[in-house]
Amino acid sequence: MRITKYTHACVRLEHEGRVLVIDPGIWSEPAALSGADAVLVTHEHADHVDVLRLAGLGVPVHAPAGAHLPRLEVTGVDVDTEFSAAGFRVRAVGGRHAPVHGGLPDCVNLGYIVYTVDETLYHPGDSLHVPQQPIETLAVPAQASWMRTAEAIDFVRAVGPRRAFAMHDGQINERGLHSVNGWLTEETDNGYRYLAPGESL
C-alpha cells in the first residue's frame, strides 16, 4: 500500500490501482483527490472535509452517521462498522471528537482502520482512541488545540504500530514542528517519521 500524506490531516492510499483518500480538508492539495475512487471523512470540521470540493467530485464519500455535512451526499457509518471503500476493507472505531474545553466541540468522530492483505493503517481523525488490534502504520496527530505533545507520545506507545508518521500539523509553524518531531522521534520506538506534504511511505 502506498501512503501519501498531504497538508494537515489528508492521507491518500493507493493499492492495486485503487485510490482511497482520508480527510481531504480545505487545506489539502487538489492533487490528493486526483483519480480517487472513494473518500473517508472522520468528522465534520472543515480542516478534515472540503464539502464543496467533494460535492463536485462525484465519488462515494463515507462519513460518520449524524455528521452535519450539508450539500454533501454521504454514506453514513457507525462505530464498529466494517465496510468496503474503493475496494479497501475498512473498520470504523472511536466515536467522539476529543474535547478542547468544557466538553466542546462535541461531535461524532470516527477513526478508520484500513486493511490490505498484509498491512493495516489507522487514521484517528481528531481523537486519540486506541483500537484493540495490531496496527502496522499509524497516522499520529502532531498538534491540535485538543492535545498536548505528551498525549501524542502516549498515543503512539499505546497503539504500538510498526511505524508512525505525523499528520494534523497544518496549524504549527516550522519551529514548533521541529520540536514535536524531535519529541516523537526520541520518545517512541515505532519507526516515527515526518512526511512533508506530497511525500509517501
N, C-alpha and C. Protein backbone atom coordinates (compact mmCIF):
# COMPACT_ATOMS: atom_id res chain seq x y z
N MET A 1 0.85 -1.18 0.00
CA MET A 1 0.00 0.00 0.00
C MET A 1 0.89 1.24 0.00
N ARG A 2 0.67 2.13 -0.95
CA ARG A 2 1.40 3.40 -0.99
C ARG A 2 0.60 4.42 -0.19
N ILE A 3 1.26 5.05 0.76
CA ILE A 3 0.63 6.03 1.64
C ILE A 3 1.27 7.38 1.38
N THR A 4 0.45 8.36 0.97
CA THR A 4 0.95 9.70 0.71
C THR A 4 0.25 10.68 1.63
N LYS A 5 1.04 11.48 2.33
CA LYS A 5 0.49 12.47 3.26
C LYS A 5 0.38 13.81 2.54
N TYR A 6 -0.77 14.44 2.66
CA TYR A 6 -0.96 15.79 2.13
C TYR A 6 -1.16 16.76 3.29
N THR A 7 -1.33 18.04 2.99
CA THR A 7 -1.36 19.05 4.03
C THR A 7 -2.43 18.75 5.09
N HIS A 8 -2.00 18.91 6.32
CA HIS A 8 -2.78 18.75 7.53
C HIS A 8 -3.17 17.28 7.75
N ALA A 9 -4.43 16.92 7.62
CA ALA A 9 -4.88 15.59 8.01
C ALA A 9 -5.19 14.67 6.83
N CYS A 10 -4.89 15.11 5.63
CA CYS A 10 -5.25 14.35 4.43
C CYS A 10 -4.22 13.27 4.12
N VAL A 11 -4.72 12.06 3.92
CA VAL A 11 -3.87 10.91 3.59
C VAL A 11 -4.48 10.18 2.39
N ARG A 12 -3.63 9.87 1.42
CA ARG A 12 -4.05 9.16 0.21
C ARG A 12 -3.45 7.77 0.21
N LEU A 13 -4.28 6.75 -0.02
CA LEU A 13 -3.85 5.37 -0.05
C LEU A 13 -4.05 4.81 -1.46
N GLU A 14 -3.03 4.13 -1.97
CA GLU A 14 -3.10 3.51 -3.28
C GLU A 14 -2.68 2.06 -3.17
N HIS A 15 -3.49 1.18 -3.76
CA HIS A 15 -3.18 -0.25 -3.72
C HIS A 15 -3.86 -0.94 -4.89
N GLU A 16 -3.07 -1.62 -5.70
CA GLU A 16 -3.59 -2.39 -6.84
C GLU A 16 -4.52 -1.55 -7.71
N GLY A 17 -4.10 -0.32 -8.00
CA GLY A 17 -4.84 0.54 -8.91
C GLY A 17 -6.02 1.27 -8.31
N ARG A 18 -6.25 1.08 -7.02
CA ARG A 18 -7.38 1.74 -6.35
C ARG A 18 -6.86 2.88 -5.48
N VAL A 19 -7.68 3.94 -5.34
CA VAL A 19 -7.27 5.13 -4.58
C VAL A 19 -8.35 5.47 -3.56
N LEU A 20 -7.94 5.53 -2.29
CA LEU A 20 -8.83 5.90 -1.19
C LEU A 20 -8.19 7.10 -0.49
N VAL A 21 -8.97 8.16 -0.26
CA VAL A 21 -8.47 9.37 0.37
C VAL A 21 -9.20 9.60 1.68
N ILE A 22 -8.43 9.91 2.73
CA ILE A 22 -9.00 10.17 4.05
C ILE A 22 -8.82 11.64 4.40
N ASP A 23 -9.89 12.28 4.79
CA ASP A 23 -9.92 13.65 5.31
C ASP A 23 -9.28 14.70 4.40
N PRO A 24 -9.79 14.83 3.17
CA PRO A 24 -9.32 15.94 2.31
C PRO A 24 -10.03 17.23 2.72
N GLY A 25 -9.40 17.98 3.61
CA GLY A 25 -9.98 19.21 4.12
C GLY A 25 -9.66 20.40 3.25
N ILE A 26 -10.04 21.58 3.72
CA ILE A 26 -9.89 22.79 2.92
C ILE A 26 -8.44 23.19 2.71
N TRP A 27 -7.51 22.66 3.50
CA TRP A 27 -6.10 22.99 3.32
C TRP A 27 -5.37 21.98 2.46
N SER A 28 -5.97 20.87 2.15
CA SER A 28 -5.27 19.83 1.40
C SER A 28 -5.21 20.18 -0.09
N GLU A 29 -4.18 19.66 -0.75
CA GLU A 29 -3.97 19.94 -2.16
C GLU A 29 -4.99 19.22 -3.03
N PRO A 30 -5.45 19.84 -4.12
CA PRO A 30 -6.36 19.16 -5.05
C PRO A 30 -5.79 17.84 -5.58
N ALA A 31 -4.47 17.74 -5.70
CA ALA A 31 -3.84 16.52 -6.22
C ALA A 31 -4.14 15.31 -5.36
N ALA A 32 -4.46 15.54 -4.09
CA ALA A 32 -4.77 14.41 -3.21
C ALA A 32 -5.96 13.62 -3.72
N LEU A 33 -6.88 14.29 -4.39
CA LEU A 33 -8.11 13.64 -4.86
C LEU A 33 -8.05 13.20 -6.31
N SER A 34 -6.94 13.40 -6.98
CA SER A 34 -6.82 13.02 -8.38
C SER A 34 -6.99 11.51 -8.54
N GLY A 35 -7.99 11.10 -9.29
CA GLY A 35 -8.24 9.69 -9.54
C GLY A 35 -8.82 8.94 -8.36
N ALA A 36 -9.31 9.66 -7.34
CA ALA A 36 -9.87 8.99 -6.15
C ALA A 36 -11.08 8.14 -6.51
N ASP A 37 -11.14 6.96 -5.92
CA ASP A 37 -12.29 6.07 -6.09
C ASP A 37 -13.30 6.21 -4.97
N ALA A 38 -12.85 6.65 -3.79
CA ALA A 38 -13.74 6.86 -2.65
C ALA A 38 -13.01 7.72 -1.62
N VAL A 39 -13.80 8.30 -0.70
CA VAL A 39 -13.27 9.19 0.33
C VAL A 39 -13.84 8.78 1.68
N LEU A 40 -12.99 8.83 2.70
CA LEU A 40 -13.42 8.65 4.09
C LEU A 40 -13.29 9.99 4.80
N VAL A 41 -14.30 10.37 5.57
CA VAL A 41 -14.28 11.60 6.35
C VAL A 41 -14.45 11.21 7.82
N THR A 42 -13.52 11.67 8.67
CA THR A 42 -13.59 11.30 10.08
C THR A 42 -14.63 12.11 10.85
N HIS A 43 -14.79 13.40 10.49
CA HIS A 43 -15.77 14.24 11.16
C HIS A 43 -16.02 15.50 10.34
N GLU A 44 -16.89 16.34 10.83
CA GLU A 44 -17.47 17.42 10.02
C GLU A 44 -16.66 18.71 9.96
N HIS A 45 -15.55 18.82 10.64
CA HIS A 45 -14.79 20.09 10.65
C HIS A 45 -14.08 20.32 9.32
N ALA A 46 -14.04 21.60 8.90
CA ALA A 46 -13.55 21.95 7.57
C ALA A 46 -12.09 21.60 7.33
N ASP A 47 -11.28 21.50 8.39
CA ASP A 47 -9.89 21.11 8.17
C ASP A 47 -9.77 19.63 7.83
N HIS A 48 -10.88 18.89 7.89
CA HIS A 48 -10.91 17.47 7.54
C HIS A 48 -11.82 17.16 6.36
N VAL A 49 -12.69 18.09 6.00
CA VAL A 49 -13.58 17.83 4.86
C VAL A 49 -13.89 19.14 4.14
N ASP A 50 -13.57 19.16 2.85
CA ASP A 50 -13.92 20.28 1.98
C ASP A 50 -15.21 19.89 1.27
N VAL A 51 -16.33 20.33 1.85
CA VAL A 51 -17.65 19.90 1.37
C VAL A 51 -17.86 20.27 -0.09
N LEU A 52 -17.52 21.49 -0.48
CA LEU A 52 -17.77 21.92 -1.86
C LEU A 52 -16.94 21.12 -2.85
N ARG A 53 -15.69 20.88 -2.54
CA ARG A 53 -14.83 20.12 -3.44
C ARG A 53 -15.35 18.69 -3.60
N LEU A 54 -15.75 18.07 -2.48
CA LEU A 54 -16.24 16.69 -2.55
C LEU A 54 -17.59 16.60 -3.24
N ALA A 55 -18.43 17.61 -3.07
CA ALA A 55 -19.74 17.59 -3.72
C ALA A 55 -19.60 17.56 -5.24
N GLY A 56 -18.56 18.21 -5.75
CA GLY A 56 -18.34 18.22 -7.20
C GLY A 56 -17.52 17.06 -7.71
N LEU A 57 -16.98 16.26 -6.82
CA LEU A 57 -16.08 15.18 -7.24
C LEU A 57 -16.84 13.97 -7.81
N GLY A 58 -17.99 13.66 -7.20
CA GLY A 58 -18.81 12.57 -7.72
C GLY A 58 -18.33 11.18 -7.39
N VAL A 59 -17.62 11.01 -6.27
CA VAL A 59 -17.21 9.67 -5.84
C VAL A 59 -17.87 9.37 -4.50
N PRO A 60 -17.98 8.09 -4.13
CA PRO A 60 -18.59 7.76 -2.84
C PRO A 60 -17.82 8.38 -1.67
N VAL A 61 -18.56 8.97 -0.75
CA VAL A 61 -17.99 9.56 0.46
C VAL A 61 -18.62 8.87 1.67
N HIS A 62 -17.78 8.35 2.53
CA HIS A 62 -18.22 7.70 3.77
C HIS A 62 -17.89 8.62 4.93
N ALA A 63 -18.88 8.89 5.79
CA ALA A 63 -18.70 9.80 6.90
C ALA A 63 -19.52 9.29 8.08
N PRO A 64 -19.21 9.76 9.29
CA PRO A 64 -19.97 9.30 10.44
C PRO A 64 -21.46 9.59 10.30
N ALA A 65 -22.28 8.62 10.64
CA ALA A 65 -23.72 8.85 10.68
C ALA A 65 -23.96 9.96 11.71
N GLY A 66 -24.75 10.93 11.34
CA GLY A 66 -25.03 12.03 12.25
C GLY A 66 -24.12 13.24 12.06
N ALA A 67 -23.11 13.12 11.23
CA ALA A 67 -22.25 14.28 10.97
C ALA A 67 -23.05 15.32 10.18
N HIS A 68 -22.83 16.59 10.49
CA HIS A 68 -23.54 17.67 9.82
C HIS A 68 -22.72 18.12 8.61
N LEU A 69 -23.09 17.61 7.44
CA LEU A 69 -22.37 17.90 6.20
C LEU A 69 -23.36 18.32 5.12
N PRO A 70 -23.88 19.55 5.23
CA PRO A 70 -24.88 20.00 4.25
C PRO A 70 -24.30 20.03 2.84
N ARG A 71 -25.17 19.75 1.88
CA ARG A 71 -24.84 19.77 0.45
C ARG A 71 -23.93 18.63 0.02
N LEU A 72 -23.67 17.68 0.91
CA LEU A 72 -22.80 16.58 0.55
C LEU A 72 -23.52 15.26 0.80
N GLU A 73 -23.65 14.47 -0.26
CA GLU A 73 -24.29 13.16 -0.13
C GLU A 73 -23.25 12.16 0.38
N VAL A 74 -23.55 11.53 1.51
CA VAL A 74 -22.60 10.60 2.11
C VAL A 74 -23.29 9.29 2.47
N THR A 75 -22.47 8.26 2.62
CA THR A 75 -22.92 7.01 3.22
C THR A 75 -22.56 7.09 4.70
N GLY A 76 -23.57 7.05 5.56
CA GLY A 76 -23.35 7.16 7.00
C GLY A 76 -22.74 5.90 7.56
N VAL A 77 -21.77 6.07 8.44
CA VAL A 77 -21.05 4.96 9.05
C VAL A 77 -21.18 5.05 10.56
N ASP A 78 -21.39 3.93 11.21
CA ASP A 78 -21.47 3.86 12.67
C ASP A 78 -20.20 3.23 13.24
N VAL A 79 -19.94 3.49 14.51
CA VAL A 79 -18.77 2.93 15.17
C VAL A 79 -18.84 1.40 15.13
N ASP A 80 -17.70 0.77 14.97
CA ASP A 80 -17.54 -0.68 14.89
C ASP A 80 -18.13 -1.31 13.63
N THR A 81 -18.46 -0.48 12.64
CA THR A 81 -18.95 -0.99 11.37
C THR A 81 -17.77 -1.33 10.46
N GLU A 82 -17.87 -2.46 9.76
CA GLU A 82 -16.90 -2.80 8.72
C GLU A 82 -17.57 -2.63 7.36
N PHE A 83 -16.85 -2.05 6.41
CA PHE A 83 -17.41 -1.80 5.09
C PHE A 83 -16.28 -1.77 4.07
N SER A 84 -16.65 -1.66 2.80
CA SER A 84 -15.68 -1.58 1.73
C SER A 84 -15.75 -0.20 1.09
N ALA A 85 -14.57 0.38 0.84
CA ALA A 85 -14.48 1.68 0.17
C ALA A 85 -13.33 1.61 -0.82
N ALA A 86 -13.63 1.83 -2.08
CA ALA A 86 -12.62 1.76 -3.15
C ALA A 86 -11.91 0.40 -3.16
N GLY A 87 -12.61 -0.64 -2.74
CA GLY A 87 -12.03 -1.97 -2.71
C GLY A 87 -11.20 -2.26 -1.48
N PHE A 88 -11.03 -1.28 -0.59
CA PHE A 88 -10.32 -1.48 0.67
C PHE A 88 -11.32 -1.90 1.75
N ARG A 89 -10.91 -2.81 2.61
CA ARG A 89 -11.73 -3.15 3.77
C ARG A 89 -11.43 -2.13 4.87
N VAL A 90 -12.49 -1.59 5.47
CA VAL A 90 -12.36 -0.50 6.44
C VAL A 90 -13.20 -0.84 7.68
N ARG A 91 -12.66 -0.50 8.84
CA ARG A 91 -13.41 -0.62 10.10
C ARG A 91 -13.40 0.73 10.79
N ALA A 92 -14.58 1.19 11.23
CA ALA A 92 -14.72 2.46 11.93
C ALA A 92 -14.63 2.23 13.43
N VAL A 93 -13.83 3.06 14.11
CA VAL A 93 -13.65 2.93 15.55
C VAL A 93 -13.74 4.30 16.21
N GLY A 94 -13.78 4.31 17.52
CA GLY A 94 -13.80 5.57 18.27
C GLY A 94 -15.20 6.00 18.60
N GLY A 95 -15.57 7.22 18.20
CA GLY A 95 -16.93 7.67 18.45
C GLY A 95 -17.09 9.17 18.57
N ARG A 96 -16.23 9.85 19.37
CA ARG A 96 -16.41 11.28 19.61
C ARG A 96 -15.12 12.05 19.37
N HIS A 97 -15.27 13.30 19.02
CA HIS A 97 -14.16 14.23 18.87
C HIS A 97 -13.55 14.48 20.25
N ALA A 98 -12.23 14.57 20.34
CA ALA A 98 -11.57 14.90 21.60
C ALA A 98 -11.99 16.30 22.04
N PRO A 99 -12.27 16.49 23.32
CA PRO A 99 -12.70 17.82 23.78
C PRO A 99 -11.54 18.80 23.90
N VAL A 100 -11.84 20.07 23.66
CA VAL A 100 -10.88 21.15 23.87
C VAL A 100 -11.09 21.74 25.27
N HIS A 101 -12.36 22.08 25.57
CA HIS A 101 -12.68 22.64 26.88
C HIS A 101 -14.17 22.51 27.13
N GLY A 102 -14.52 22.16 28.34
CA GLY A 102 -15.94 22.09 28.72
C GLY A 102 -16.73 21.09 27.91
N GLY A 103 -16.07 20.04 27.42
CA GLY A 103 -16.76 19.03 26.63
C GLY A 103 -16.98 19.41 25.18
N LEU A 104 -16.48 20.56 24.77
CA LEU A 104 -16.68 21.02 23.39
C LEU A 104 -15.35 20.98 22.63
N PRO A 105 -15.36 20.81 21.28
CA PRO A 105 -16.57 20.61 20.46
C PRO A 105 -17.04 19.17 20.56
N ASP A 106 -18.30 18.98 20.74
CA ASP A 106 -18.83 17.62 20.87
C ASP A 106 -19.50 17.22 19.56
N CYS A 107 -18.75 16.52 18.74
CA CYS A 107 -19.33 15.99 17.50
C CYS A 107 -18.80 14.57 17.31
N VAL A 108 -19.50 13.84 16.47
CA VAL A 108 -19.07 12.47 16.18
C VAL A 108 -17.74 12.51 15.43
N ASN A 109 -16.85 11.58 15.77
CA ASN A 109 -15.56 11.43 15.10
C ASN A 109 -15.25 9.94 15.03
N LEU A 110 -15.03 9.46 13.84
CA LEU A 110 -14.64 8.07 13.66
C LEU A 110 -13.21 7.98 13.18
N GLY A 111 -12.43 7.11 13.80
CA GLY A 111 -11.15 6.74 13.25
C GLY A 111 -11.38 5.59 12.28
N TYR A 112 -10.50 5.47 11.29
CA TYR A 112 -10.65 4.40 10.30
C TYR A 112 -9.41 3.52 10.28
N ILE A 113 -9.64 2.22 10.38
CA ILE A 113 -8.59 1.23 10.18
C ILE A 113 -8.80 0.68 8.78
N VAL A 114 -7.78 0.83 7.94
CA VAL A 114 -7.85 0.39 6.54
C VAL A 114 -6.94 -0.82 6.39
N TYR A 115 -7.49 -1.89 5.80
CA TYR A 115 -6.78 -3.16 5.69
C TYR A 115 -6.39 -3.45 4.24
N THR A 116 -5.19 -3.98 4.06
CA THR A 116 -4.85 -4.71 2.85
C THR A 116 -4.47 -6.11 3.31
N VAL A 117 -4.02 -6.96 2.41
CA VAL A 117 -3.71 -8.34 2.77
C VAL A 117 -2.69 -8.40 3.90
N ASP A 118 -1.67 -7.54 3.86
CA ASP A 118 -0.58 -7.66 4.83
C ASP A 118 -0.31 -6.38 5.61
N GLU A 119 -1.25 -5.44 5.64
CA GLU A 119 -0.99 -4.18 6.33
C GLU A 119 -2.28 -3.56 6.83
N THR A 120 -2.16 -2.82 7.94
CA THR A 120 -3.27 -2.01 8.44
C THR A 120 -2.77 -0.59 8.66
N LEU A 121 -3.57 0.37 8.26
CA LEU A 121 -3.29 1.78 8.53
C LEU A 121 -4.42 2.31 9.40
N TYR A 122 -4.06 3.10 10.42
CA TYR A 122 -5.07 3.69 11.30
C TYR A 122 -4.97 5.21 11.25
N HIS A 123 -6.07 5.87 10.90
CA HIS A 123 -6.20 7.33 10.89
C HIS A 123 -7.26 7.67 11.94
N PRO A 124 -6.88 8.32 13.05
CA PRO A 124 -7.84 8.53 14.13
C PRO A 124 -8.69 9.79 14.02
N GLY A 125 -8.46 10.62 12.99
CA GLY A 125 -9.18 11.89 12.94
C GLY A 125 -8.78 12.74 14.12
N ASP A 126 -9.75 13.42 14.74
CA ASP A 126 -9.48 14.29 15.89
C ASP A 126 -9.79 13.55 17.19
N SER A 127 -9.06 12.48 17.41
CA SER A 127 -9.19 11.73 18.66
C SER A 127 -7.90 10.97 18.89
N LEU A 128 -7.78 10.44 20.08
CA LEU A 128 -6.65 9.58 20.42
C LEU A 128 -7.18 8.23 20.88
N HIS A 129 -8.22 7.76 20.20
CA HIS A 129 -8.80 6.46 20.51
C HIS A 129 -7.81 5.35 20.15
N VAL A 130 -7.58 4.43 21.09
CA VAL A 130 -6.65 3.33 20.87
C VAL A 130 -7.45 2.09 20.47
N PRO A 131 -7.29 1.60 19.24
CA PRO A 131 -8.03 0.40 18.82
C PRO A 131 -7.44 -0.84 19.48
N GLN A 132 -8.29 -1.82 19.67
CA GLN A 132 -7.87 -3.06 20.33
C GLN A 132 -7.47 -4.11 19.31
N GLN A 133 -6.50 -3.76 18.47
CA GLN A 133 -5.98 -4.70 17.49
C GLN A 133 -4.63 -4.19 17.01
N PRO A 134 -3.80 -5.07 16.47
CA PRO A 134 -2.49 -4.62 15.98
C PRO A 134 -2.64 -3.66 14.80
N ILE A 135 -1.79 -2.64 14.80
CA ILE A 135 -1.77 -1.63 13.74
C ILE A 135 -0.36 -1.57 13.18
N GLU A 136 -0.23 -1.69 11.87
CA GLU A 136 1.08 -1.61 11.23
C GLU A 136 1.55 -0.16 11.09
N THR A 137 0.65 0.70 10.58
CA THR A 137 1.01 2.10 10.30
C THR A 137 0.00 3.03 10.96
N LEU A 138 0.52 3.98 11.73
CA LEU A 138 -0.33 4.92 12.47
C LEU A 138 -0.10 6.34 11.96
N ALA A 139 -1.19 7.03 11.63
CA ALA A 139 -1.16 8.46 11.36
C ALA A 139 -1.40 9.16 12.69
N VAL A 140 -0.36 9.76 13.25
CA VAL A 140 -0.46 10.33 14.60
C VAL A 140 -0.63 11.85 14.53
N PRO A 141 -1.65 12.40 15.21
CA PRO A 141 -1.78 13.85 15.24
C PRO A 141 -0.55 14.48 15.89
N ALA A 142 0.02 15.49 15.21
CA ALA A 142 1.23 16.15 15.71
C ALA A 142 0.91 17.36 16.59
N GLN A 143 -0.22 18.02 16.32
CA GLN A 143 -0.58 19.22 17.07
C GLN A 143 -2.07 19.46 16.94
N ALA A 144 -2.68 19.92 18.02
CA ALA A 144 -4.10 20.28 17.99
C ALA A 144 -4.44 21.06 19.24
N SER A 145 -5.50 21.82 19.18
CA SER A 145 -5.96 22.54 20.37
C SER A 145 -6.48 21.59 21.43
N TRP A 146 -6.77 20.34 21.04
CA TRP A 146 -7.33 19.36 21.96
C TRP A 146 -6.29 18.38 22.50
N MET A 147 -4.99 18.64 22.29
CA MET A 147 -4.00 17.68 22.77
C MET A 147 -2.68 18.35 23.14
N ARG A 148 -1.87 17.61 23.92
CA ARG A 148 -0.52 18.02 24.27
C ARG A 148 0.46 17.03 23.64
N THR A 149 1.71 17.42 23.52
CA THR A 149 2.73 16.55 22.94
C THR A 149 2.83 15.24 23.72
N ALA A 150 2.73 15.33 25.05
CA ALA A 150 2.79 14.12 25.88
C ALA A 150 1.70 13.12 25.48
N GLU A 151 0.52 13.63 25.13
CA GLU A 151 -0.57 12.75 24.72
C GLU A 151 -0.28 12.07 23.39
N ALA A 152 0.36 12.80 22.47
CA ALA A 152 0.74 12.19 21.19
C ALA A 152 1.74 11.07 21.40
N ILE A 153 2.73 11.32 22.28
CA ILE A 153 3.72 10.29 22.59
C ILE A 153 3.04 9.06 23.21
N ASP A 154 2.18 9.29 24.20
CA ASP A 154 1.49 8.18 24.86
C ASP A 154 0.59 7.43 23.88
N PHE A 155 -0.01 8.15 22.94
CA PHE A 155 -0.87 7.53 21.93
C PHE A 155 -0.07 6.56 21.06
N VAL A 156 1.09 7.00 20.57
CA VAL A 156 1.92 6.12 19.75
C VAL A 156 2.34 4.89 20.56
N ARG A 157 2.74 5.10 21.80
CA ARG A 157 3.15 3.97 22.64
C ARG A 157 2.00 3.00 22.88
N ALA A 158 0.80 3.54 23.11
CA ALA A 158 -0.36 2.68 23.39
C ALA A 158 -0.79 1.87 22.17
N VAL A 159 -0.77 2.50 21.00
CA VAL A 159 -1.16 1.79 19.77
C VAL A 159 -0.09 0.77 19.39
N GLY A 160 1.19 1.14 19.58
CA GLY A 160 2.30 0.23 19.29
C GLY A 160 2.44 -0.17 17.84
N PRO A 161 2.37 0.79 16.90
CA PRO A 161 2.49 0.44 15.49
C PRO A 161 3.92 0.07 15.12
N ARG A 162 4.08 -0.55 13.95
CA ARG A 162 5.42 -0.80 13.43
C ARG A 162 6.06 0.48 12.96
N ARG A 163 5.26 1.39 12.43
CA ARG A 163 5.75 2.69 12.00
C ARG A 163 4.65 3.73 12.19
N ALA A 164 5.06 4.98 12.34
CA ALA A 164 4.11 6.07 12.55
C ALA A 164 4.59 7.30 11.79
N PHE A 165 3.65 8.11 11.34
CA PHE A 165 4.01 9.37 10.69
C PHE A 165 3.05 10.45 11.17
N ALA A 166 3.53 11.69 11.09
CA ALA A 166 2.76 12.83 11.59
C ALA A 166 1.69 13.26 10.62
N MET A 167 0.57 13.65 11.17
CA MET A 167 -0.47 14.36 10.43
C MET A 167 -1.08 15.37 11.40
N HIS A 168 -2.10 16.08 10.98
CA HIS A 168 -2.74 17.13 11.77
C HIS A 168 -1.70 18.14 12.25
N ASP A 169 -0.97 18.68 11.28
CA ASP A 169 0.13 19.59 11.56
C ASP A 169 0.00 20.93 10.85
N GLY A 170 -1.17 21.22 10.28
CA GLY A 170 -1.34 22.41 9.46
C GLY A 170 -1.34 23.72 10.21
N GLN A 171 -1.47 23.69 11.55
CA GLN A 171 -1.51 24.93 12.32
C GLN A 171 -0.23 25.14 13.14
N ILE A 172 0.82 24.41 12.83
CA ILE A 172 2.04 24.50 13.60
C ILE A 172 3.16 25.06 12.72
N ASN A 173 3.91 26.02 13.25
CA ASN A 173 4.97 26.61 12.43
C ASN A 173 6.21 25.70 12.42
N GLU A 174 7.21 26.10 11.65
CA GLU A 174 8.38 25.26 11.45
C GLU A 174 9.13 24.97 12.76
N ARG A 175 9.24 25.98 13.63
CA ARG A 175 9.93 25.77 14.90
C ARG A 175 9.17 24.79 15.78
N GLY A 176 7.86 24.95 15.85
CA GLY A 176 7.05 24.03 16.65
C GLY A 176 7.07 22.63 16.09
N LEU A 177 7.04 22.51 14.78
CA LEU A 177 7.08 21.20 14.14
C LEU A 177 8.39 20.48 14.44
N HIS A 178 9.49 21.23 14.41
CA HIS A 178 10.80 20.65 14.72
C HIS A 178 10.80 20.08 16.15
N SER A 179 10.20 20.81 17.07
CA SER A 179 10.13 20.37 18.46
C SER A 179 9.29 19.11 18.61
N VAL A 180 8.08 19.13 18.03
CA VAL A 180 7.19 17.96 18.13
C VAL A 180 7.83 16.73 17.50
N ASN A 181 8.41 16.91 16.31
CA ASN A 181 9.07 15.77 15.65
C ASN A 181 10.22 15.23 16.48
N GLY A 182 10.96 16.13 17.12
CA GLY A 182 12.06 15.69 17.98
C GLY A 182 11.57 14.83 19.13
N TRP A 183 10.52 15.28 19.80
CA TRP A 183 9.97 14.52 20.92
C TRP A 183 9.44 13.17 20.47
N LEU A 184 8.68 13.14 19.39
CA LEU A 184 8.11 11.88 18.92
C LEU A 184 9.20 10.91 18.46
N THR A 185 10.24 11.43 17.85
CA THR A 185 11.35 10.56 17.41
C THR A 185 12.09 9.98 18.62
N GLU A 186 12.36 10.82 19.62
CA GLU A 186 13.14 10.38 20.78
C GLU A 186 12.35 9.48 21.73
N GLU A 187 11.06 9.76 21.88
CA GLU A 187 10.28 9.10 22.94
C GLU A 187 9.42 7.95 22.48
N THR A 188 9.42 7.65 21.19
CA THR A 188 8.67 6.49 20.70
C THR A 188 9.63 5.58 19.96
N ASP A 189 9.35 4.31 20.01
CA ASP A 189 10.20 3.32 19.35
C ASP A 189 9.39 2.62 18.26
N ASN A 190 8.78 3.43 17.40
CA ASN A 190 7.84 2.88 16.43
C ASN A 190 8.09 3.38 15.03
N GLY A 191 9.35 3.58 14.67
CA GLY A 191 9.67 4.00 13.31
C GLY A 191 9.01 5.30 12.93
N TYR A 192 8.95 6.26 13.88
CA TYR A 192 8.29 7.53 13.61
C TYR A 192 9.08 8.34 12.59
N ARG A 193 8.35 8.99 11.68
CA ARG A 193 8.98 9.92 10.76
C ARG A 193 7.98 11.00 10.37
N TYR A 194 8.52 12.11 9.92
CA TYR A 194 7.69 13.19 9.43
C TYR A 194 7.65 13.12 7.91
N LEU A 195 6.45 13.25 7.35
CA LEU A 195 6.29 13.32 5.90
C LEU A 195 5.83 14.73 5.54
N ALA A 196 6.57 15.39 4.68
CA ALA A 196 6.13 16.67 4.14
C ALA A 196 4.97 16.43 3.18
N PRO A 197 4.10 17.41 2.96
CA PRO A 197 3.00 17.22 2.03
C PRO A 197 3.49 16.71 0.67
N GLY A 198 2.89 15.62 0.22
CA GLY A 198 3.26 15.01 -1.05
C GLY A 198 4.25 13.87 -0.92
N GLU A 199 4.85 13.68 0.27
CA GLU A 199 5.78 12.56 0.48
C GLU A 199 5.02 11.28 0.80
N SER A 200 5.62 10.15 0.45
CA SER A 200 4.97 8.85 0.62
C SER A 200 5.81 7.89 1.43
N LEU A 201 5.14 6.92 2.03
CA LEU A 201 5.80 5.79 2.67
C LEU A 201 5.83 4.65 1.68
